[in-house]
């Protein structure tokens, strides 16, 4: 079985490959290209689970980056257990074909308690005094200590948010190289998130993201050269593209105005009370899952949401099935935004 590394350059699309990314452009020109129609919703957890299982969300169960856990009456995003992915993963299939096969997962999602041989994923420490300390989780457990002794503490606060920098992607790349040198897995999965946040801040304005494109281009060159020198086949891919939007759509404000959504007040602040709400939306960029307490309210709520400016489509069961989203975790209704719009979670 030929050794392979899959490098996930999040947010990268054809419009970025060229002037500001000459090394990625050269890699593309020297190899083969395949176009993949993004899964819906085109978000990290869903896209990665589809890549790793070859299944649609209605089969693997990852219908968004987060959803409403109906048995707990809570909305939860960015869960980490691999048990949530309800389909066999590519490394399980390959292991069954070749018992000597070994795999490494560097920061692809649902990375905890999976059956890969080596895994590293962000896992901060939450202290009793409210502090959040950057850290990672690994398997084997001692891998965490070894990587942070060699590379320093994982720069969690530069992984996502206003302080995002190339340092987090560089740390992940360096960790992947360390694992390759020491363990030489048959398949390595490497996640490089650097473009994601700058694209969400600035959209397609290359004037603002030129330096970010240069940085990721240099890091990809470094990784490609490293693996090619070790005779490892390299695959570059992206999960989704990001487009410019101009209109925020707050479905939960609409639902609250019409008496469907409930809040509670704690310490003077309003909090969404999902379990008490007759209807509420879990927003995730281009798609929102809308959950109902009573299915008899479906048509009335659907009519209301269809009238909201910025809403493109509202799907019931049949449409959800046609588009691969007919899973028990999905909303009773699935709402799609217009191309220039996106869904906010605001209810206040």
Coordinates of N, CA and C in Angstrom, one line a residue, residues 6-179:
X6 N -2.6 13.4 3.2 CA -3.6 14.3 2.7 C -3.5 15.6 3.5
X7 N -3.2 16.6 2.8 CA -3.0 17.9 3.5 C -4.3 18.8 3.2
X8 N -5.0 19.1 4.2 CA -6.3 19.8 4.1 C -6.0 21.3 4.3
X9 N -6.0 22.1 3.2 CA -5.8 23.5 3.2 C -7.1 24.2 3.2
X10 N -7.6 24.5 4.4 CA -9.0 24.9 4.6 C -9.3 26.2 3.8
X11 N -10.4 26.3 3.1 CA -10.8 27.5 2.5 C -10.1 27.8 1.1
X12 N -9.2 27.0 0.8 CA -8.5 27.2 -0.5 C -9.4 26.8 -1.7
X13 N -9.4 27.7 -2.7 CA -10.2 27.5 -3.9 C -9.4 28.0 -5.1
X14 N -9.9 27.7 -6.3 CA -9.1 28.0 -7.5 C -8.8 29.5 -7.6
X15 N -9.6 30.3 -7.1 CA -9.4 31.8 -7.2 C -8.2 32.2 -6.4
X16 N -7.7 31.4 -5.5 CA -6.5 31.7 -4.7 C -5.2 31.2 -5.3
X17 N -5.3 30.3 -6.2 CA -4.1 29.6 -6.7 C -3.6 30.4 -7.9
X18 N -2.4 30.9 -7.7 CA -1.8 31.8 -8.8 C -0.7 32.7 -8.2
X19 N -1.0 34.0 -8.4 CA 0.0 35.0 -8.1 C 0.5 34.9 -6.7
X20 N -0.4 34.7 -5.7 CA 0.1 34.8 -4.3 C 0.4 33.4 -3.7
X21 N 0.2 32.3 -4.6 CA 0.5 31.0 -4.1 C 1.2 30.2 -5.2
X22 N 2.4 30.7 -5.6 CA 3.1 30.0 -6.7 C 3.5 28.6 -6.5
X23 N 3.8 28.2 -5.2 CA 4.2 26.8 -4.9 C 3.0 25.9 -5.1
X24 N 1.8 26.3 -4.5 CA 0.6 25.5 -4.7 C 0.3 25.4 -6.2
X25 N 0.4 26.5 -6.9 CA 0.1 26.5 -8.3 C 1.0 25.5 -9.1
X26 N 2.3 25.5 -8.7 CA 3.3 24.6 -9.3 C 2.9 23.1 -9.0
X27 N 2.6 22.9 -7.8 CA 2.2 21.5 -7.4 C 1.0 21.0 -8.2
X28 N 0.0 21.9 -8.3 CA -1.2 21.6 -9.1 C -0.9 21.3 -10.6
X29 N 0.0 22.1 -11.2 CA 0.4 22.0 -12.6 C 1.1 20.7 -12.8
X30 N 1.9 20.2 -11.8 CA 2.7 19.0 -12.0 C 1.9 17.8 -11.8
X31 N 0.7 17.8 -11.2 CA 0.0 16.6 -10.9 C -1.3 16.5 -11.6
X32 N -2.3 15.9 -10.9 CA -3.6 15.7 -11.4 C -4.6 16.5 -10.6
X33 N -5.7 16.9 -11.2 CA -6.7 17.7 -10.5 C -8.1 17.0 -10.5
X34 N -8.8 17.0 -9.4 CA -10.1 16.5 -9.4 C -11.0 17.6 -8.7
X35 N -12.2 17.8 -9.3 CA -13.1 18.7 -8.7 C -14.2 18.0 -7.9
X36 N -14.4 18.4 -6.7 CA -15.4 17.7 -5.8 C -16.5 18.7 -5.5
X37 N -17.7 18.2 -5.7 CA -18.8 19.1 -5.3 C -19.0 19.0 -3.8
X38 N -18.9 20.2 -3.1 CA -18.9 20.2 -1.7 C -20.2 19.6 -1.1
X39 N -20.0 18.9 0.0 CA -21.2 18.3 0.7 C -22.0 19.5 1.3
X40 N -23.3 19.2 1.6 CA -24.1 20.2 2.2 C -24.4 19.7 3.6
X41 N -24.2 20.6 4.7 CA -23.6 21.9 4.6 C -22.1 21.8 4.4
X42 N -21.6 22.8 3.8 CA -20.1 22.9 3.5 C -19.4 23.5 4.7
X43 N -19.4 22.8 5.8 CA -18.7 23.2 7.0 C -17.7 22.1 7.4
X44 N -16.8 22.5 8.3 CA -15.7 21.6 8.7 C -16.1 20.2 9.1
X45 N -16.9 20.1 10.1 CA -17.2 18.7 10.6 C -17.9 17.8 9.6
X46 N -18.9 18.4 8.9 CA -19.6 17.6 7.9 C -18.7 17.2 6.7
X47 N -17.9 18.2 6.2 CA -17.1 17.9 5.1 C -16.0 16.9 5.4
X48 N -15.4 17.0 6.6 CA -14.3 16.1 6.9 C -14.9 14.7 7.1
X49 N -16.1 14.6 7.8 CA -16.7 13.3 8.0 C -17.1 12.6 6.7
X50 N -17.5 13.4 5.7 CA -17.8 12.8 4.4 C -16.6 12.4 3.7
X51 N -15.5 13.2 3.7 CA -14.2 12.7 3.1 C -13.8 11.4 3.8
X52 N -13.9 11.3 5.1 CA -13.3 10.1 5.8 C -14.2 8.9 5.8
X53 N -15.4 9.0 5.4 CA -16.3 7.9 5.3 C -16.9 7.6 3.9
X54 N -16.8 8.6 3.1 CA -17.4 8.4 1.7 C -18.9 8.4 1.8
X55 N -19.5 8.8 2.9 CA -21.0 8.8 3.1 C -21.5 10.2 3.2
X56 N -22.8 10.4 3.0 CA -23.5 11.6 3.2 C -23.9 11.8 4.6
X57 N -24.2 13.0 5.1 CA -24.6 13.3 6.5 C -25.7 12.4 7.0
X58 N -26.7 12.1 6.1 CA -27.8 11.2 6.6 C -27.3 9.8 7.0
X59 N -26.1 9.5 6.5 CA -25.5 8.2 6.8 C -24.5 8.2 8.0
X60 N -23.6 9.3 7.9 CA -22.6 9.4 9.0 C -23.1 10.2 10.2
X61 N -24.1 11.0 10.0 CA -24.7 11.7 11.2 C -24.2 13.0 11.5
X62 N -23.2 13.5 10.8 CA -22.6 14.8 11.2 C -23.3 15.8 10.3
X63 N -24.4 16.4 10.8 CA -25.2 17.2 9.9 C -24.8 18.7 10.0
X64 N -23.8 19.0 10.8 CA -23.4 20.4 10.9 C -22.2 20.4 11.8
X65 N -21.6 21.6 12.2 CA -20.6 21.6 13.2 C -21.1 21.4 14.6
X66 N -22.4 21.5 14.7 CA -23.1 21.3 16.0 C -24.6 21.2 15.7
X67 N -25.3 20.6 16.7 CA -26.7 20.4 16.5 C -27.4 20.4 17.9
X68 N -28.7 20.2 17.8 CA -29.5 20.1 19.1 C -29.5 18.7 19.6
X69 N -29.0 18.4 20.7 CA -29.0 17.1 21.3 C -30.3 16.9 22.0
X70 N -31.3 16.3 21.3 CA -32.7 16.2 21.8 C -32.9 15.6 23.1
X71 N -32.1 14.6 23.5 CA -32.2 13.9 24.7 C -31.7 14.8 25.9
X72 N -30.8 15.7 25.6 CA -30.3 16.6 26.7 C -30.9 18.0 26.6
X73 N -31.7 18.3 25.6 CA -32.3 19.6 25.3 C -31.2 20.7 25.3
X74 N -30.1 20.4 24.7 CA -29.0 21.4 24.6 C -28.4 21.4 23.2
X75 N -28.0 22.6 22.8 CA -27.2 22.8 21.6 C -25.8 22.7 21.9
X76 N -25.0 21.8 21.1 CA -23.6 21.6 21.4 C -22.9 21.7 20.0
X77 N -21.8 22.4 20.0 CA -20.9 22.5 18.8 C -19.6 21.9 19.2
X78 N -18.9 21.5 18.2 CA -17.5 21.1 18.3 C -17.2 20.0 19.3
X79 N -18.2 19.0 19.3 CA -17.9 17.8 20.1 C -16.7 17.1 19.5
X80 N -16.1 16.2 20.3 CA -14.8 15.7 19.8 C -14.8 14.1 19.7
X81 N -15.7 13.4 20.3 CA -15.7 12.0 20.2 C -15.9 11.4 18.8
X82 N -15.1 10.5 18.4 CA -15.2 9.9 17.1 C -16.4 9.0 17.1
X83 N -17.0 8.6 18.2 CA -18.2 7.8 18.3 C -19.4 8.5 17.7
X84 N -19.3 9.8 17.5 CA -20.5 10.5 16.9 C -20.6 10.3 15.4
X85 N -19.5 9.8 14.8 CA -19.5 9.6 13.4 C -20.0 8.1 13.2
X86 N -21.2 8.0 12.6 CA -21.9 6.7 12.5 C -21.6 5.9 11.3
X87 N -20.4 5.9 10.8 CA -20.0 5.1 9.6 C -18.6 4.8 9.7
X88 N -18.2 3.6 9.0 CA -16.8 3.2 9.1 C -15.9 4.3 8.4
X89 N -14.7 4.5 8.9 CA -13.7 5.5 8.4 C -12.8 4.8 7.5
X90 N -12.1 5.6 6.6 CA -11.2 5.0 5.6 C -10.1 4.2 6.2
X91 N -9.6 4.6 7.4 CA -8.5 3.9 8.0 C -9.0 2.5 8.5
X92 N -10.2 2.4 8.9 CA -10.8 1.1 9.3 C -10.8 0.1 8.1
X93 N -11.3 0.7 6.9 CA -11.3 -0.1 5.7 C -9.9 -0.6 5.3
X94 N -9.0 0.3 5.3 CA -7.6 0.0 4.8 C -6.9 -1.0 5.8
X95 N -7.2 -0.8 7.1 CA -6.6 -1.7 8.0 C -7.1 -3.2 7.8
X96 N -8.4 -3.3 7.4 CA -8.9 -4.6 7.2 C -8.3 -5.3 5.9
X97 N -7.8 -4.4 5.0 CA -7.1 -5.0 3.8 C -5.6 -5.3 4.1
X98 N -5.0 -4.5 5.0 CA -3.6 -4.7 5.3 C -3.4 -4.5 6.8
X99 N -3.2 -5.6 7.5 CA -3.0 -5.5 8.9 C -1.8 -4.6 9.3
X100 N -0.8 -4.4 8.4 CA 0.3 -3.5 8.8 C 0.1 -2.0 8.6
X101 N -1.1 -1.7 8.1 CA -1.5 -0.3 7.8 C -1.5 0.5 9.1
X102 N -1.0 1.7 9.1 CA -1.0 2.6 10.3 C -1.4 4.0 9.8
X103 N -2.2 4.7 10.7 CA -2.7 6.0 10.3 C -2.4 7.0 11.4
X104 N -2.3 8.3 10.9 CA -2.1 9.4 11.8 C -3.1 10.5 11.5
X105 N -3.7 11.0 12.5 CA -4.7 12.1 12.3 C -4.2 13.4 13.0
X106 N -3.8 14.4 12.3 CA -3.3 15.6 12.9 C -4.4 16.7 12.7
X107 N -5.3 16.8 13.7 CA -6.3 17.9 13.8 C -7.5 17.8 12.9
X108 N -7.7 16.7 12.1 CA -9.0 16.6 11.5 C -10.0 16.3 12.6
X109 N -11.2 16.7 12.4 CA -12.2 16.7 13.6 C -12.7 15.3 13.9
X110 N -13.3 15.2 15.1 CA -13.8 13.9 15.7 C -12.6 13.0 15.9
X111 N -11.5 13.5 16.5 CA -10.3 12.8 16.5 C -10.0 12.1 17.9
X112 N -10.9 12.3 18.8 CA -10.7 11.6 20.1 C -11.4 10.3 20.1
X113 N -10.6 9.3 20.7 CA -11.1 7.9 20.8 C -11.5 7.3 19.5
X114 N -10.8 7.6 18.5 CA -10.9 6.9 17.2 C -10.0 5.8 17.1
X115 N -10.0 5.1 16.0 CA -9.2 3.9 15.8 C -7.9 4.1 15.1
X116 N -7.5 5.4 14.9 CA -6.2 5.7 14.2 C -5.1 5.4 15.2
X117 N -4.0 5.2 14.7 CA -2.8 4.8 15.5 C -2.2 5.9 16.2
X118 N -2.2 7.1 15.6 CA -1.6 8.3 16.2 C -2.6 9.5 16.0
X119 N -2.9 10.2 17.0 CA -3.9 11.3 16.9 C -3.4 12.5 17.7
X120 N -3.6 13.7 17.2 CA -3.4 14.9 18.0 C -4.5 15.8 17.7
X121 N -5.1 16.5 18.7 CA -6.3 17.4 18.5 C -6.3 18.4 19.6
X122 N -6.8 19.6 19.3 CA -6.9 20.6 20.4 C -7.7 20.2 21.5
X123 N -7.3 20.4 22.7 CA -8.0 20.0 23.9 C -7.5 20.9 25.1
X124 N -8.1 22.2 25.2 CA -7.6 23.1 26.3 C -8.0 22.5 27.7
X125 N -7.3 23.0 28.7 CA -7.6 22.8 30.1 C -8.5 23.9 30.6
X126 N -9.6 23.6 31.2 CA -10.4 24.6 31.8 C -10.3 24.5 33.3
X127 N -9.7 25.5 33.9 CA -9.4 25.5 35.3 C -10.6 26.1 36.2
X128 N -10.6 25.8 37.5 CA -11.6 26.1 38.4 C -11.8 27.6 38.5
X129 N -10.7 28.4 38.2 CA -10.8 29.8 38.4 C -11.2 30.5 37.1
X130 N -11.6 29.7 36.1 CA -12.1 30.3 34.8 C -11.1 30.4 33.7
X131 N -9.8 30.1 34.0 CA -8.8 30.2 33.0 C -8.9 29.1 32.0
X132 N -8.5 29.4 30.7 CA -8.4 28.4 29.7 C -7.0 28.3 29.2
X133 N -6.4 27.1 29.4 CA -5.0 26.9 29.1 C -4.8 26.1 27.9
X134 N -4.1 26.6 26.9 CA -3.9 25.8 25.6 C -3.2 24.4 25.9
X135 N -3.8 23.4 25.2 CA -3.2 22.1 25.3 C -3.8 21.3 24.2
X136 N -3.3 20.0 24.0 CA -3.8 19.1 23.0 C -4.1 17.8 23.7
X137 N -4.9 17.0 23.0 CA -5.1 15.6 23.4 C -4.4 14.7 22.4
X138 N -3.8 13.6 22.8 CA -3.2 12.7 21.8 C -3.4 11.3 22.2
X139 N -3.2 10.4 21.2 CA -3.1 9.0 21.3 C -1.9 8.6 20.5
X140 N -1.0 7.8 21.1 CA -0.9 7.5 22.5 C -0.7 8.7 23.4
X141 N -1.0 8.6 24.7 CA -1.0 9.7 25.6 C 0.3 10.4 25.6
X142 N 1.4 9.6 25.6 CA 2.7 10.2 25.8 C 3.1 11.0 24.5
X143 N 2.4 10.9 23.4 CA 2.7 11.7 22.2 C 2.6 13.2 22.5
X144 N 1.6 13.5 23.3 CA 1.3 14.9 23.7 C 2.5 15.5 24.4
X145 N 3.0 14.8 25.4 CA 4.2 15.4 26.1 C 5.4 15.5 25.2
X146 N 5.6 14.5 24.4 CA 6.8 14.6 23.5 C 6.7 15.7 22.5
X147 N 5.5 15.9 21.9 CA 5.4 17.0 20.9 C 5.5 18.3 21.5
X148 N 4.9 18.6 22.7 CA 5.0 19.9 23.3 C 6.4 20.2 23.9
X149 N 7.1 19.1 24.2 CA 8.5 19.3 24.7 C 9.4 19.7 23.5
X150 N 9.1 19.2 22.3 CA 9.9 19.5 21.1 C 9.4 20.8 20.5
X151 N 8.1 21.0 20.4 CA 7.6 22.1 19.6 C 7.1 23.3 20.4
X152 N 7.0 23.1 21.7 CA 6.4 24.1 22.6 C 4.9 23.9 22.7
X153 N 4.3 24.7 23.6 CA 2.9 24.6 23.8 C 2.1 24.9 22.5
X154 N 1.1 24.1 22.2 CA 0.3 24.4 21.0 C -0.4 25.8 21.2
X155 N -0.2 26.7 20.2 CA -0.7 28.0 20.2 C -2.2 28.1 20.0
X156 N -3.0 27.6 20.9 CA -4.4 27.5 20.7 C -5.1 28.8 20.4
X157 N -4.7 29.9 21.0 CA -5.3 31.2 20.8 C -5.0 31.8 19.4
X158 N -4.1 31.2 18.7 CA -3.8 31.6 17.4 C -4.3 30.6 16.3
X159 N -5.1 29.6 16.8 CA -5.7 28.6 16.0 C -7.0 29.1 15.4
X160 N -7.7 30.0 16.1 CA -9.0 30.5 15.7 C -9.3 31.8 16.5
X161 N -9.9 32.7 15.8 CA -10.3 34.0 16.5 C -9.4 35.2 16.0
X162 N -9.5 36.3 16.7 CA -8.8 37.5 16.2 C -7.3 37.4 16.2
X163 N -6.7 36.5 17.0 CA -5.3 36.4 17.0 C -4.8 35.3 16.1
X164 N -5.6 34.8 15.2 CA -5.2 33.7 14.3 C -3.9 34.1 13.6
X165 N -3.0 33.1 13.5 CA -1.7 33.4 12.8 C -1.3 32.0 12.2
X166 N -0.2 32.1 11.4 CA 0.3 30.9 10.8 C 1.0 30.0 11.8
X167 N 1.2 30.5 13.0 CA 1.9 29.7 14.0 C 1.1 28.4 14.3
X168 N -0.2 28.4 14.4 CA -0.9 27.2 14.7 C -0.8 26.1 13.6
X169 N -0.9 26.6 12.3 CA -0.7 25.7 11.2 C 0.7 25.1 11.2
X170 N 1.7 26.0 11.5 CA 3.1 25.6 11.5 C 3.3 24.5 12.6
X171 N 2.7 24.7 13.7 CA 2.8 23.7 14.8 C 2.3 22.3 14.3
X172 N 1.1 22.4 13.7 CA 0.5 21.1 13.2 C 1.4 20.5 12.2
X173 N 1.9 21.3 11.3 CA 2.8 20.7 10.2 C 4.1 20.1 10.9
X174 N 4.6 20.8 11.8 CA 5.8 20.3 12.5 C 5.5 19.0 13.2
X175 N 4.3 18.9 13.9 CA 3.9 17.7 14.6 C 3.8 16.5 13.6
X176 N 3.2 16.8 12.4 CA 3.1 15.8 11.4 C 4.4 15.3 10.9
X177 N 5.4 16.2 10.8 CA 6.7 15.7 10.4 C 7.4 14.9 11.4
X178 N 7.2 15.3 12.7 CA 7.8 14.5 13.8 C 7.2 13.1 13.8
X179 N 5.9 12.9 13.6 CA 5.3 11.6 13.6 C 5.7 10.8 12.4

